[in-house]
Short mmCIF file of C-alpha atoms in Angstrom, two decimals:
data_model
loop_
_atom_site.label_atom_id
_atom_site.label_comp_id
_atom_site.label_asym_id
_atom_site.label_seq_id
_atom_site.Cartn_x
_atom_site.Cartn_y
_atom_site.Cartn_z
CA MET E 1 111.78 116.80 111.05
CA ASN E 2 108.45 115.16 110.27
CA LYS E 3 108.32 113.58 106.81
CA GLN E 4 105.14 115.09 105.38
CA PRO E 5 106.03 118.78 105.80
CA LEU E 6 109.40 117.94 104.24
CA ARG E 7 107.74 116.27 101.27
CA GLU E 8 105.49 119.27 100.71
CA ARG E 9 108.42 121.66 100.90
CA VAL E 10 110.47 119.73 98.35
CA TRP E 11 107.54 119.28 95.97
CA ASP E 12 106.74 123.00 96.21
CA ALA E 13 110.38 123.98 95.62
CA LEU E 14 110.77 121.78 92.55
CA GLU E 15 107.58 123.16 91.05
CA ALA E 16 108.28 126.81 91.86
CA SER E 17 111.84 126.65 90.54
CA GLY E 18 110.86 125.06 87.24
CA GLU E 19 113.15 122.11 87.94
CA ALA E 20 110.27 119.61 88.03
CA ARG E 21 109.63 117.64 84.86
CA PHE E 22 106.68 115.62 83.52
CA PRO E 23 104.55 114.14 85.00
CA PHE E 24 103.01 117.17 86.69
CA PRO E 25 102.43 118.19 89.34
CA PRO E 26 105.39 116.74 91.28
CA HIS E 27 103.22 116.51 94.39
CA GLY E 28 102.12 113.10 95.61
CA ARG E 29 104.69 111.21 93.57
CA ILE E 30 108.39 110.48 93.20
CA PRO E 31 109.15 113.75 91.42
CA ASN E 32 110.81 113.84 88.04
CA PHE E 33 113.48 116.50 87.72
CA ALA E 34 115.71 118.34 85.27
CA ASP E 35 118.93 116.56 84.30
CA ALA E 36 117.86 113.15 85.59
CA ASP E 37 120.12 111.74 82.84
CA ALA E 38 123.13 113.42 84.45
CA ALA E 39 122.29 111.95 87.86
CA CYS E 40 122.02 108.53 86.22
CA GLU E 41 125.40 109.02 84.54
CA ARG E 42 126.98 109.70 87.91
CA LEU E 43 125.51 106.47 89.24
CA THR E 44 126.84 104.50 86.27
CA ASN E 45 130.34 105.75 87.08
CA THR E 46 130.40 104.16 90.54
CA PRO E 47 132.05 100.83 91.44
CA GLU E 48 128.71 99.60 92.80
CA TRP E 49 127.13 99.99 89.37
CA GLU E 50 130.07 98.40 87.60
CA ALA E 51 129.97 95.36 89.88
CA ALA E 52 126.20 94.88 89.74
CA GLU E 53 124.66 92.20 87.54
CA THR E 54 121.17 92.32 89.03
CA LEU E 55 119.28 95.47 90.02
CA LYS E 56 115.95 96.25 91.56
CA ALA E 57 114.68 99.63 90.43
CA ASN E 58 111.54 101.62 91.06
CA PRO E 59 109.28 102.25 88.04
CA ASP E 60 109.03 106.05 88.38
CA ALA E 61 109.92 108.62 85.70
CA PRO E 62 113.13 110.06 87.22
CA GLN E 63 114.73 106.59 87.29
CA LEU E 64 113.83 105.79 83.67
CA PRO E 65 117.41 106.61 82.56
CA VAL E 66 118.72 104.18 85.20
CA ARG E 67 116.54 101.32 83.98
CA ARG E 68 117.55 101.92 80.37
CA ALA E 69 121.24 102.22 81.22
CA ALA E 70 121.13 98.97 83.17
CA LEU E 71 119.55 96.96 80.35
CA ARG E 72 121.89 98.48 77.78
CA ALA E 73 124.82 97.46 79.99
CA GLY E 74 123.58 93.86 80.03
CA LYS E 75 122.20 93.96 83.56
CA THR E 76 118.92 92.37 84.63
CA VAL E 77 116.39 94.68 86.25
CA TYR E 78 113.53 93.74 88.56
CA VAL E 79 110.64 96.17 88.96
CA ALA E 80 107.87 95.70 91.52
CA ALA E 81 104.25 95.63 90.41
CA PRO E 82 102.22 98.56 91.77
CA ARG E 83 101.45 98.03 95.46
CA LEU E 84 102.75 94.43 95.22
CA ARG E 85 99.18 93.42 94.44
CA GLU E 86 100.00 90.60 92.00
CA GLU E 87 100.58 86.97 92.96
CA GLN E 88 103.96 87.30 91.21
CA PRO E 89 104.75 90.86 92.26
CA PHE E 90 108.07 91.45 90.49
CA LEU E 91 108.68 91.98 86.77
CA ARG E 92 111.96 90.74 85.32
CA LEU E 93 113.48 92.81 82.53
CA ALA E 94 116.43 90.87 81.14
CA PRO E 95 118.49 92.01 78.14
CA GLY E 96 117.90 88.76 76.22
CA GLU E 97 114.15 88.85 76.88
CA VAL E 98 113.37 92.47 76.00
CA PRO E 99 113.00 93.30 72.28
CA ASP E 100 112.61 97.07 72.83
CA ILE E 101 114.54 98.52 75.76
CA ASP E 102 113.10 102.01 75.39
CA ASP E 103 109.53 100.73 75.60
CA ALA E 104 110.13 98.03 78.20
CA THR E 105 111.62 100.47 80.70
CA THR E 106 108.57 102.76 80.77
CA VAL E 107 105.91 102.26 83.42
CA SER E 108 103.42 100.77 80.95
CA GLY E 109 106.04 98.92 78.93
CA ALA E 110 107.40 97.07 81.94
CA SER E 111 104.04 95.39 82.48
CA THR E 112 103.94 94.43 78.79
CA HIS E 113 107.48 93.16 78.37
CA GLY E 114 108.45 92.14 81.91
CA VAL E 115 108.26 88.52 83.02
CA PRO E 116 106.23 88.20 86.26
CA VAL E 117 108.09 86.33 89.00
CA GLY E 118 107.59 85.67 92.68
CA PRO E 119 110.07 87.03 95.24
CA ASP E 120 111.47 83.53 95.71
CA GLU E 121 112.52 83.63 92.03
CA VAL E 122 114.50 86.86 92.41
CA PRO E 123 118.24 86.09 92.64
CA HIS E 124 120.59 88.02 94.88
CA VAL E 125 120.18 91.72 94.14
CA ASP E 126 123.48 93.58 93.85
CA LEU E 127 122.10 97.11 93.62
CA ILE E 128 118.77 98.70 94.54
CA VAL E 129 117.87 102.05 93.01
CA SER E 130 115.04 103.72 94.88
CA GLY E 131 113.10 106.83 93.99
CA SER E 132 113.03 109.54 96.64
CA VAL E 133 111.22 112.73 97.50
CA ALA E 134 113.90 113.94 99.92
CA VAL E 135 117.20 112.56 101.22
CA THR E 136 119.84 113.49 103.76
CA GLU E 137 123.56 113.23 103.15
CA ALA E 138 123.72 110.72 106.00
CA GLY E 139 121.51 108.33 104.03
CA GLY E 140 118.02 109.06 105.29
CA ARG E 141 115.40 108.63 102.58
CA VAL E 142 111.86 109.98 102.43
CA GLY E 143 109.58 108.45 99.80
CA LYS E 144 106.10 109.56 98.83
CA GLY E 145 104.62 108.07 101.98
CA GLU E 146 103.14 104.71 101.03
CA GLY E 147 106.03 102.57 102.29
CA PHE E 148 106.20 100.16 99.39
CA ALA E 149 109.90 100.58 98.58
CA ASP E 150 110.81 99.63 102.14
CA LEU E 151 108.31 96.78 102.09
CA GLU E 152 109.79 95.41 98.85
CA PHE E 153 113.21 95.45 100.50
CA ALA E 154 111.83 93.68 103.56
CA VAL E 155 110.17 90.94 101.49
CA LEU E 156 113.37 90.29 99.54
CA ALA E 157 115.42 90.38 102.75
CA GLU E 158 113.05 87.83 104.26
CA LEU E 159 114.04 85.47 101.44
CA GLY E 160 117.75 86.34 101.37
CA ALA E 161 117.68 88.14 98.01
CA VAL E 162 119.00 91.35 99.59
CA ASP E 163 121.52 91.57 102.41
CA ASP E 164 124.38 93.70 103.66
CA ALA E 165 126.21 93.21 100.35
CA THR E 166 123.37 94.89 98.44
CA ALA E 167 124.11 98.53 97.68
CA VAL E 168 121.17 100.97 97.93
CA ALA E 169 121.23 104.13 95.81
CA THR E 170 118.98 106.93 94.65
CA THR E 171 119.08 109.57 91.92
CA VAL E 172 117.65 112.97 92.87
CA HIS E 173 117.87 116.66 92.08
CA GLY E 174 120.20 118.66 94.31
CA MET E 175 117.16 120.45 95.77
CA GLN E 176 115.98 117.12 97.18
CA VAL E 177 119.08 116.80 99.41
CA VAL E 178 118.11 118.43 102.70
CA ASP E 179 120.08 119.48 105.76
CA GLU E 180 117.51 118.65 108.43
CA ALA E 181 117.54 115.48 110.46
CA VAL E 182 114.54 113.42 109.39
CA ASP E 183 112.36 111.33 111.68
CA LEU E 184 112.97 107.83 110.32
CA ASP E 185 111.28 104.56 111.24
CA ALA E 186 112.84 101.16 111.95
CA HIS E 187 111.64 99.81 108.59
CA ASP E 188 113.22 102.65 106.59
CA VAL E 189 116.08 101.44 104.38
CA PRO E 190 119.17 103.70 104.56
CA LEU E 191 120.94 104.80 101.39
CA ASP E 192 124.56 104.10 100.52
CA LEU E 193 124.77 106.35 97.47
CA ILE E 194 123.01 109.57 96.46
CA CYS E 195 123.60 110.77 92.91
CA THR E 196 122.49 114.23 91.83
CA PRO E 197 123.27 115.89 88.49
CA GLY E 198 126.15 117.70 90.19
CA ARG E 199 127.66 115.30 92.71
CA THR E 200 127.90 111.81 94.13
CA ILE E 201 127.41 111.46 97.88
CA ARG E 202 128.68 108.46 99.81
CA THR E 203 126.55 108.51 102.90
CA VAL E 204 129.02 106.64 105.07
CA ASP E 205 131.39 109.60 104.61
CA ALA E 206 128.68 112.02 105.68
CA ARG E 207 127.90 109.91 108.75
CA GLY E 208 131.52 109.45 109.64
CA GLY E 209 130.90 105.92 110.87
CA ASP E 210 129.31 102.59 110.23
CA PRO E 211 126.07 102.41 108.23
CA PRO E 212 122.83 102.13 110.18
CA ALA E 213 121.16 98.78 110.51
CA ARG E 214 118.93 97.57 107.69
CA PRO E 215 115.71 95.63 108.03
CA ASP E 216 116.50 91.91 107.79
CA GLY E 217 112.93 90.95 106.96
CA VAL E 218 109.33 91.98 107.38
CA ASP E 219 108.42 93.54 110.72
CA TRP E 220 105.21 91.55 111.06
CA GLY E 221 104.18 93.25 114.28
CA ALA E 222 104.25 96.69 112.66
CA LEU E 223 102.53 95.65 109.43
CA PRO E 224 99.07 97.21 109.01
CA ASP E 225 96.27 94.66 108.64
CA GLU E 226 95.14 96.18 105.36
CA LYS E 227 98.53 95.55 103.75
CA LEU E 228 98.64 91.98 105.01
CA GLU E 229 95.17 91.36 103.62
CA SER E 230 95.73 93.05 100.25
CA ILE E 231 99.22 91.76 99.33
CA PRO E 232 99.30 88.08 98.35
CA VAL E 233 103.02 87.58 98.97
CA LEU E 234 102.67 88.81 102.54
CA ARG E 235 99.88 86.35 103.19
CA ARG E 236 102.10 83.54 101.88
CA LEU E 237 105.13 84.54 103.93
CA HIS E 238 103.30 85.41 107.12
CA PRO E 239 104.33 83.14 110.01
CA GLU E 240 101.10 81.57 111.23
#
């Protein structure tokens, strides 16, 4: 199935059902949803969470409980600056450096309290938590359509900060888990874990086989010129 009609269907369903939560409307964004805390709790009960010391998490509202839980558990969280537009495009939120966890884990608070770092300063990431609009039980992920989560992964993979040992998870409402096969691209990063308020899905079990290949760096040939021109870190890493 094409991604955009799927996005629209999920956004519409969350809004019509009353399961969407602030900010409204859910359309055009990673949608917040009822019982996001319960989905986070499921994630925190996984071995991948327990083993992780360093996370990269998206800054969106439904993953706010994840960011707070990580800092309260003594984990360091890296959040990307919007559209990677800064020279140092990642913000480090470390327990010893954050005086107010509740504030620092909000979208605005991260930019106030986070320490800007370049991708070469990001250590090995044990767990990535991505926001999603729709997911499949086999690990396909559909974001809001701008491609930045996958690009962040590619940049960190280019520098060795993420690899096959890095677990990739998402927290979503059950309505965001779809049955259709989704048309995915080579740069799309497959999920290992999907946590909803009601269940934890291990995608390798749903696939019944080995996980699909992950991007091992930036696909320079597929990168749009406007992203290369507007993102400083891409200009620095680009092979001349």
